[in-house]
Structures are given as structure tokens and as C-alpha cells.
Amino acid sequence: MTDDLEPISPREAVDLYVSHRELEVSEKTLQNHKYRLDAFVEWCNEVGIDNLNDLTGRHLHQYRVWRQQDVNIVTLRGQLATLRVFLEFCASIDAVEPGMRERVKLPDVDRGDEARDEMLDADRGHKIIGYLERYKRASRDHVIMAILWHTGIRLGSLRAVDLEDYEPDEQCFWLRHRPDTGTPLKNQGPAERAMALDDYYCDVLDEYIRFHRHDVVDEHGREPLVTSDQGRLSSGQIRSEVYRLTQPCLIGECPHDRDPNDCEATEYGHYYDCPSSLSPHTIRRGAITYQLREDIPEKIVSDRCDVSSEVLDRHYDRRTDREKMEQRRDFIEDL
């Protein structure tokens, strides 16, 4: 089979691939691909592969072992996914044997493994809400993402809110611990509190209630704020919607070289399968970090989000030490 291949160096093949994709993907996506493939070229140079015709499945396994020493499993999966697309291109130009891409095995990603540091960053959060504002204003999707981002509350807290808990004139809603009727709060009674809302979020809620909320009650006769046509949303339903709404292809291009029209992760029940979709807890972590970066005092964030200062620092605050130093500097200079 190698007699049918045409010799080409790894660097030359990557350059051809990048040129080939220039008109198909955004500049940022192209830069990401080039960065990922540069690591592969570096490895080829280290082990002496100067002709891609010589590439074998064993080599690809060795590369994966080499690369996983420096990156986490989520990053590794993304880099190997790009390598698979690159090898498919290489097969089309007779640089590697047909089917070589299938020899790149993608690691399974345990969402629990990536959850500790993963968060929805502010830029992405604002883009998602901006998209929903433009195309699905005051929809249930808009309410779920906007309220989770603006308040930093837990999934179970959002689910627990009733229509009567919302006070539009006071621009707030109440979180109440109601374990006997199916909506406990994680920290029980002490977690009960009022959540202040900005004008924008009140406007979204008002429109949602007026035009899109289903006029239903749950099995306990309560009127939930966020509904389906069957009643109160389950935790699983909210979680599934968040996975769907945080898929990158909602607001831009897929970073995993998938066609959204054919991607299984865009189908109901499979939203979780997108490597870049996020859980509700990552929105909470991102919202808390964003509030801290906006110079909201830690005590205020702690009370608003129902999290102790110790847990806030250990599990939610993703500011760097330098960011914290600069914020302290600004505070002292203002004095």
C-alpha cells in the first residue's frame, strides 16, 4: 500500500492542510488547528518521522502517550480529534494509508474529572445570552441561562422558584426551602433568601410570564416559575437544556470538526455527548468568578450565592493570584 503513497514531510502536510481549510473555517478555528498539529509535527521531529508515508498505528499510539503527559484529558481529546481530521485529509492526498484516522483512538471524557476547574467564562456567557436575546427573547431557554448566569444560583434553586416567589415591583424573587413538596434547597432553611434582579432580567421574566410560561401547576398544586407543558421542570430537564444551550455551535463554529446537521450531540438525549457543552454547575462557577472580577466584595458574593467564604475560595473563585493582587492594588489606591 505504501507504494501508492507520495512522500511528504509532516510540516509540509500540515501547511497543505491549513491552506485547504482556510476558506472553510474561521481564522480562530484555523489557528487552533495549527496549534494542535504543531505538537504532532514536533513529536515527529523528535522520533525521526520525516515522511508521513511511514506513519503507523503504533506511532499514533506513541504520540497519544507522549501528548497526554502535558495536557488534561479534555484537551487531549480535542487535539486527537483534530489529528483525525488532518489524517483524513492526508489520506486524500496520498500522504498516509486510507483509514489511518480510525487508528487514532479518542479518550472517553468523564465529566466528573473535568468539573473541578471547568467554568463558563464571561465572554462565552454573554454571547450565549446575547444570542438568546436576539433569536429567542423571553423564551424558557433565555430565562434558564439568564437567571443562572445573573444570580449564580444552583440548578435546584432555580427549579424551586414558584410564580408567586417573583416580585416584579421589588425586582427580586425568593428562594424558599420546601422539602415536603419536592423542592428542597441544598443548605435547607439557612439558604432561604431574596435574589435581587437587574432591570434587564426583570423585563425578560415579565415577558416570559406573559407570553411563554405554561399556565400549569405541579403535583403539589404549586405554580412553578419555569415550566414545561407538564408542570415543573425536573433537575434532569434543566441540566439537559443547559448542555444543549452551551454547545459552541449555538453561537459559532464547532471546534470539534463536526457538522451540526449530522452531529448526534444535537439530538435530544445526547446533548451531553458534546465535548464542549457545560453543566449548570460550571455556570455557577463562572458567574461567581465573574462577580468577583467585577469587584463585588466576597462577602456579598458569598451571601448572594449561598456559599461559605472557605468553599468560595477553594471551589469557585477562579481568579489568578495576580488578578487578586491588582484588585487589592486598585482598592488601596482608591482609598
CSV table of C-alpha atoms in Angstrom, one decimal:
chain,number,residue,atom,x,y,z
A,1,MET,CA,0.0,0.0,0.0
A,2,THR,CA,2.9,2.4,0.8
A,3,ASP,CA,4.0,2.1,-2.9
A,4,ASP,CA,0.9,4.1,-3.8
A,5,LEU,CA,1.8,6.9,-1.4
A,6,GLU,CA,3.7,10.1,-2.3
A,7,PRO,CA,6.5,11.2,0.1
A,8,ILE,CA,5.7,14.3,2.2
A,9,SER,CA,7.1,15.7,5.4
A,10,PRO,CA,4.8,16.3,8.4
A,11,ARG,CA,5.4,20.0,8.3
A,12,GLU,CA,4.5,20.2,4.6
A,13,ALA,CA,1.4,18.2,5.1
A,14,VAL,CA,0.2,20.5,7.9
A,15,ASP,CA,0.9,23.5,5.7
A,16,LEU,CA,-1.2,22.0,2.9
A,17,TYR,CA,-4.0,21.1,5.4
A,18,VAL,CA,-4.1,24.7,6.8
A,19,SER,CA,-4.3,26.1,3.3
A,20,HIS,CA,-7.0,23.7,2.4
A,21,ARG,CA,-9.2,24.7,5.4
A,22,GLU,CA,-8.7,28.5,5.1
A,23,LEU,CA,-11.9,29.0,3.2
A,24,GLU,CA,-13.9,26.6,5.3
A,25,VAL,CA,-13.4,27.7,8.9
A,26,SER,CA,-12.9,30.9,10.8
A,27,GLU,CA,-9.4,32.3,11.4
A,28,LYS,CA,-9.6,31.4,15.1
A,29,THR,CA,-10.5,27.8,14.4
A,30,LEU,CA,-7.7,27.6,11.9
A,31,GLN,CA,-5.2,28.9,14.5
A,32,ASN,CA,-6.5,26.3,16.9
A,33,HIS,CA,-6.0,23.5,14.3
A,34,LYS,CA,-2.5,24.7,13.5
A,35,TYR,CA,-1.5,24.9,17.2
A,36,ARG,CA,-2.8,21.3,17.8
A,37,LEU,CA,-1.0,20.0,14.8
A,38,ASP,CA,2.2,21.8,15.6
A,39,ALA,CA,2.5,19.5,18.6
A,40,PHE,CA,2.2,16.5,16.2
A,41,VAL,CA,5.0,17.9,14.0
A,42,GLU,CA,7.2,18.4,17.0
A,43,TRP,CA,6.8,14.8,18.0
A,44,CYS,CA,7.5,13.6,14.5
A,45,ASN,CA,10.7,15.5,14.5
A,46,GLU,CA,11.7,14.1,17.9
A,47,VAL,CA,11.2,10.4,16.9
A,48,GLY,CA,12.6,10.8,13.4
A,49,ILE,CA,9.5,10.6,11.2
A,50,ASP,CA,10.3,12.8,8.2
A,51,ASN,CA,7.9,11.1,5.8
A,52,LEU,CA,4.3,10.6,6.7
A,53,ASN,CA,4.2,7.6,4.4
A,54,ASP,CA,5.9,5.7,7.2
A,55,LEU,CA,3.2,6.5,9.8
A,56,THR,CA,1.7,3.5,11.5
A,57,GLY,CA,-1.0,2.9,14.1
A,58,ARG,CA,1.7,2.2,16.7
A,59,HIS,CA,3.2,5.6,16.0
A,60,LEU,CA,-0.2,7.2,16.7
A,61,HIS,CA,-0.5,5.4,20.0
A,62,GLN,CA,3.0,6.5,20.9
A,63,TYR,CA,2.1,10.1,20.1
A,64,ARG,CA,-1.0,9.9,22.2
A,65,VAL,CA,1.1,8.7,25.2
A,66,TRP,CA,3.6,11.4,24.6
A,67,ARG,CA,1.0,14.2,24.4
A,68,GLN,CA,-1.0,13.1,27.4
A,69,GLN,CA,2.0,13.9,29.6
A,70,ASP,CA,1.4,17.6,29.1
A,71,VAL,CA,-2.3,18.2,28.7
A,72,ASN,CA,-5.5,17.2,30.5
A,73,ILE,CA,-7.9,14.6,29.1
A,74,VAL,CA,-10.3,17.1,27.7
A,75,THR,CA,-7.6,19.0,25.8
A,76,LEU,CA,-6.1,15.6,24.6
A,77,ARG,CA,-9.4,14.6,23.2
A,78,GLY,CA,-9.7,17.8,21.3
A,79,GLN,CA,-6.2,17.6,19.9
A,80,LEU,CA,-6.7,14.0,18.8
A,81,ALA,CA,-10.0,14.9,17.2
A,82,THR,CA,-8.2,17.4,15.0
A,83,LEU,CA,-5.4,14.9,14.3
A,84,ARG,CA,-8.1,12.5,12.9
A,85,VAL,CA,-9.4,15.2,10.5
A,86,PHE,CA,-5.9,16.0,9.4
A,87,LEU,CA,-5.2,12.3,8.7
A,88,GLU,CA,-8.3,12.1,6.7
A,89,PHE,CA,-7.0,15.0,4.6
A,90,CYS,CA,-3.6,13.3,4.3
A,91,ALA,CA,-5.2,10.1,3.0
A,92,SER,CA,-7.0,12.2,0.3
A,93,ILE,CA,-3.6,13.5,-1.0
A,94,ASP,CA,-1.9,10.0,-0.8
A,95,ALA,CA,0.3,11.0,2.2
A,96,VAL,CA,-0.9,8.2,4.5
A,97,GLU,CA,-2.8,5.0,4.1
A,98,PRO,CA,-6.6,5.2,3.8
A,99,GLY,CA,-8.3,4.6,7.2
A,100,MET,CA,-5.3,5.9,9.2
A,101,ARG,CA,-7.7,8.3,11.0
A,102,GLU,CA,-9.5,5.4,12.6
A,103,ARG,CA,-6.3,4.3,14.3
A,104,VAL,CA,-6.5,7.5,16.5
A,105,LYS,CA,-8.5,6.4,19.5
A,106,LEU,CA,-10.2,9.2,21.3
A,107,PRO,CA,-10.2,9.0,25.1
A,108,ASP,CA,-13.5,8.9,27.0
A,109,VAL,CA,-14.1,12.1,29.0
A,110,ASP,CA,-15.6,11.7,32.4
A,111,ARG,CA,-17.5,14.9,33.1
A,112,GLY,CA,-16.6,14.4,36.8
A,113,ASP,CA,-12.9,14.6,36.0
A,114,GLU,CA,-13.2,17.9,34.3
A,115,ALA,CA,-15.7,19.5,36.5
A,116,ARG,CA,-13.4,20.9,39.2
A,117,ASP,CA,-11.9,23.7,37.1
A,118,GLU,CA,-14.3,24.0,34.3
A,119,MET,CA,-16.5,27.1,34.1
A,120,LEU,CA,-18.5,29.2,31.7
A,121,ASP,CA,-16.3,32.2,31.1
A,122,ALA,CA,-17.9,35.7,30.9
A,123,ASP,CA,-17.3,36.2,27.2
A,124,ARG,CA,-19.0,33.0,26.3
A,125,GLY,CA,-21.8,33.5,28.8
A,126,HIS,CA,-22.6,36.9,27.4
A,127,LYS,CA,-22.5,35.6,23.8
A,128,ILE,CA,-25.0,32.9,24.7
A,129,ILE,CA,-27.3,35.3,26.4
A,130,GLY,CA,-26.9,37.8,23.5
A,131,TYR,CA,-27.9,35.0,21.0
A,132,LEU,CA,-30.9,34.1,23.1
A,133,GLU,CA,-31.9,37.8,23.4
A,134,ARG,CA,-31.8,38.2,19.6
A,135,TYR,CA,-33.4,35.0,18.5
A,136,LYS,CA,-35.3,33.6,21.4
A,137,ARG,CA,-36.0,36.5,23.7
A,138,ALA,CA,-38.1,35.7,26.8
A,139,SER,CA,-38.2,32.0,25.9
A,140,ARG,CA,-37.7,29.4,28.6
A,141,ASP,CA,-34.2,28.9,27.3
A,142,HIS,CA,-33.5,32.6,27.7
A,143,VAL,CA,-34.8,32.6,31.3
A,144,ILE,CA,-32.8,29.5,32.3
A,145,MET,CA,-29.5,30.8,31.0
A,146,ALA,CA,-30.0,34.4,32.0
A,147,ILE,CA,-31.1,33.7,35.6
A,148,LEU,CA,-28.4,31.1,36.2
A,149,TRP,CA,-25.7,33.5,34.9
A,150,HIS,CA,-27.0,36.6,36.6
A,151,THR,CA,-27.6,35.1,40.1
A,152,GLY,CA,-25.1,32.2,40.3
A,153,ILE,CA,-27.7,30.1,42.0
A,154,ARG,CA,-27.8,26.3,41.9
A,155,LEU,CA,-29.9,24.3,39.4
A,156,GLY,CA,-32.1,23.0,42.3
A,157,SER,CA,-32.7,26.6,43.5
A,158,LEU,CA,-33.9,27.7,40.0
A,159,ARG,CA,-36.2,24.7,39.9
A,160,ALA,CA,-37.7,25.6,43.3
A,161,VAL,CA,-38.9,29.1,42.4
A,162,ASP,CA,-42.7,29.5,42.2
A,163,LEU,CA,-44.6,32.1,40.2
A,164,GLU,CA,-45.6,33.8,43.5
A,165,ASP,CA,-42.0,33.9,44.6
A,166,TYR,CA,-41.3,36.5,41.9
A,167,GLU,CA,-41.9,40.1,43.0
A,168,PRO,CA,-41.6,42.3,39.9
A,169,ASP,CA,-42.2,45.6,41.7
A,170,GLU,CA,-39.4,44.8,44.2
A,171,GLN,CA,-37.2,43.3,41.4
A,172,CYS,CA,-36.4,40.1,43.1
A,173,PHE,CA,-37.5,36.5,43.7
A,174,TRP,CA,-37.4,34.4,46.8
A,175,LEU,CA,-35.7,31.1,47.4
A,176,ARG,CA,-37.6,29.0,49.9
A,177,HIS,CA,-36.9,25.6,51.3
A,178,ARG,CA,-39.9,23.4,50.7
A,179,PRO,CA,-38.8,19.7,51.1
A,180,ASP,CA,-42.3,18.5,51.8
A,181,THR,CA,-43.5,19.5,48.3
A,182,GLY,CA,-40.4,18.4,46.3
A,183,THR,CA,-38.2,21.4,46.2
A,184,PRO,CA,-35.6,21.4,49.0
A,185,LEU,CA,-32.7,23.8,49.0
A,186,LYS,CA,-29.2,22.3,49.4
A,187,ASN,CA,-28.5,24.2,52.6
A,188,GLN,CA,-32.1,24.0,53.8
A,189,GLY,CA,-33.6,26.8,55.8
A,190,PRO,CA,-30.5,29.0,56.1
A,191,ALA,CA,-30.4,29.1,52.3
A,192,GLU,CA,-33.7,30.9,52.1
A,193,ARG,CA,-33.1,34.4,50.7
A,194,ALA,CA,-34.3,37.0,48.2
A,195,MET,CA,-32.4,37.4,45.0
A,196,ALA,CA,-32.1,40.9,43.5
A,197,LEU,CA,-32.5,41.2,39.8
A,198,ASP,CA,-31.4,44.0,37.4
A,199,ASP,CA,-33.9,45.7,35.1
A,200,TYR,CA,-33.0,43.6,32.1
A,201,TYR,CA,-33.6,40.3,33.9
A,202,CYS,CA,-36.9,41.5,35.2
A,203,ASP,CA,-38.0,42.5,31.7
A,204,VAL,CA,-37.1,39.1,30.4
A,205,LEU,CA,-39.1,37.4,33.2
A,206,ASP,CA,-42.1,39.6,32.8
A,207,GLU,CA,-42.2,38.8,29.1
A,208,TYR,CA,-41.7,35.1,29.7
A,209,ILE,CA,-44.6,35.0,32.2
A,210,ARG,CA,-46.8,37.0,29.9
A,211,PHE,CA,-46.2,35.2,26.6
A,212,HIS,CA,-44.3,31.9,27.1
A,213,ARG,CA,-44.8,30.4,30.5
A,214,HIS,CA,-47.2,27.4,30.6
A,215,ASP,CA,-50.1,28.1,32.9
A,216,VAL,CA,-49.7,24.8,34.9
A,217,VAL,CA,-49.4,23.5,38.4
A,218,ASP,CA,-47.2,20.7,39.7
A,219,GLU,CA,-48.3,17.6,41.5
A,220,HIS,CA,-48.4,19.5,44.8
A,221,GLY,CA,-50.7,22.2,43.4
A,222,ARG,CA,-47.9,24.8,43.2
A,223,GLU,CA,-47.3,27.1,40.2
A,224,PRO,CA,-43.7,26.8,39.2
A,225,LEU,CA,-42.0,29.8,37.5
A,226,VAL,CA,-40.0,27.7,35.0
A,227,THR,CA,-42.4,25.2,33.3
A,228,SER,CA,-43.0,22.7,30.7
A,229,ASP,CA,-46.5,21.9,29.4
A,230,GLN,CA,-46.5,19.1,32.0
A,231,GLY,CA,-45.6,21.2,35.1
A,232,ARG,CA,-42.4,21.9,36.9
A,233,LEU,CA,-39.2,21.0,35.1
A,234,SER,CA,-37.2,18.2,36.6
A,235,SER,CA,-33.5,18.7,37.5
A,236,GLY,CA,-32.6,16.4,34.6
A,237,GLN,CA,-34.6,18.5,32.2
A,238,ILE,CA,-32.9,21.7,33.3
A,239,ARG,CA,-29.5,20.1,33.1
A,240,SER,CA,-30.1,18.7,29.6
A,241,GLU,CA,-31.2,22.2,28.4
A,242,VAL,CA,-28.0,23.7,29.8
A,243,TYR,CA,-25.9,21.1,28.0
A,244,ARG,CA,-27.8,22.0,24.8
A,245,LEU,CA,-27.5,25.8,25.2
A,246,THR,CA,-23.8,25.7,25.9
A,247,GLN,CA,-22.8,23.8,22.8
A,248,PRO,CA,-20.4,26.0,20.9
A,249,CYS,CA,-22.2,25.6,17.6
A,250,LEU,CA,-25.2,27.5,19.0
A,251,ILE,CA,-23.2,30.8,18.7
A,252,GLY,CA,-20.4,29.9,16.4
A,253,GLU,CA,-18.5,27.1,14.7
A,254,CYS,CA,-17.9,23.6,16.1
A,255,PRO,CA,-14.4,23.3,17.5
A,256,HIS,CA,-14.5,19.5,17.1
A,257,ASP,CA,-14.8,19.4,13.3
A,258,ARG,CA,-18.4,18.1,13.3
A,259,ASP,CA,-21.2,19.1,11.1
A,260,PRO,CA,-24.1,20.2,13.4
A,261,ASN,CA,-26.6,18.8,10.8
A,262,ASP,CA,-25.2,15.3,11.3
A,263,CYS,CA,-23.9,15.5,14.9
A,264,GLU,CA,-25.5,13.1,17.4
A,265,ALA,CA,-24.9,15.6,20.2
A,266,THR,CA,-27.5,18.0,18.8
A,267,GLU,CA,-30.3,15.3,19.2
A,268,TYR,CA,-32.4,15.1,22.3
A,269,GLY,CA,-30.9,12.8,24.9
A,270,HIS,CA,-27.4,13.3,23.5
A,271,TYR,CA,-26.7,16.9,24.3
A,272,TYR,CA,-24.2,15.7,27.0
A,273,ASP,CA,-22.1,14.0,24.3
A,274,CYS,CA,-20.7,17.3,23.0
A,275,PRO,CA,-17.2,17.6,24.4
A,276,SER,CA,-17.6,21.3,24.9
A,277,SER,CA,-21.1,21.5,26.4
A,278,LEU,CA,-21.2,22.6,30.0
A,279,SER,CA,-23.2,21.6,33.1
A,280,PRO,CA,-25.2,24.0,35.2
A,281,HIS,CA,-22.6,24.0,37.9
A,282,THR,CA,-20.0,25.4,35.5
A,283,ILE,CA,-22.3,28.4,35.0
A,284,ARG,CA,-22.5,28.9,38.8
A,285,ARG,CA,-18.7,28.8,39.0
A,286,GLY,CA,-18.3,31.2,36.1
A,287,ALA,CA,-20.9,33.6,37.5
A,288,ILE,CA,-19.2,33.7,40.9
A,289,THR,CA,-15.8,34.3,39.3
A,290,TYR,CA,-17.2,37.0,37.1
A,291,GLN,CA,-18.8,38.8,40.1
A,292,LEU,CA,-15.5,38.7,42.0
A,293,ARG,CA,-13.7,40.0,39.0
A,294,GLU,CA,-16.2,42.9,38.8
A,295,ASP,CA,-15.0,43.9,42.3
A,296,ILE,CA,-18.2,42.8,44.1
A,297,PRO,CA,-17.0,42.1,47.7
A,298,GLU,CA,-16.5,38.4,48.6
A,299,LYS,CA,-19.0,38.7,51.5
A,300,ILE,CA,-21.7,39.9,49.1
A,301,VAL,CA,-21.0,37.1,46.6
A,302,SER,CA,-20.9,34.6,49.5
A,303,ASP,CA,-24.3,35.7,50.8
A,304,ARG,CA,-25.9,36.0,47.3
A,305,CYS,CA,-24.7,32.6,46.1
A,306,ASP,CA,-25.2,30.7,49.4
A,307,VAL,CA,-21.6,29.6,49.7
A,308,SER,CA,-19.1,30.0,52.6
A,309,SER,CA,-16.0,32.1,52.2
A,310,GLU,CA,-13.8,28.9,52.6
A,311,VAL,CA,-15.7,27.0,49.9
A,312,LEU,CA,-15.9,30.1,47.7
A,313,ASP,CA,-12.1,30.4,47.7
A,314,ARG,CA,-11.5,26.6,47.3
A,315,HIS,CA,-14.0,25.6,44.7
A,316,TYR,CA,-15.5,28.6,42.9
A,317,ASP,CA,-13.1,31.6,42.8
A,318,ARG,CA,-11.0,31.1,39.6
A,319,ARG,CA,-9.2,34.5,39.7
A,320,THR,CA,-5.5,34.2,39.4
A,321,ASP,CA,-3.2,35.4,42.3
A,322,ARG,CA,-2.2,38.3,40.0
A,323,GLU,CA,-5.8,39.3,39.4
A,324,LYS,CA,-6.4,39.4,43.1
A,325,MET,CA,-3.3,41.4,43.7
A,326,GLU,CA,-4.3,44.0,41.1
A,327,GLN,CA,-7.8,44.3,42.6
A,328,ARG,CA,-6.3,44.9,46.0
A,329,ARG,CA,-3.9,47.5,44.5
A,330,ASP,CA,-6.9,49.3,42.9
A,331,PHE,CA,-8.8,49.3,46.1
A,332,ILE,CA,-5.9,50.7,48.1
A,333,GLU,CA,-5.2,53.4,45.5
A,334,ASP,CA,-8.9,54.4,45.6
A,335,LEU,CA,-8.5,55.0,49.4
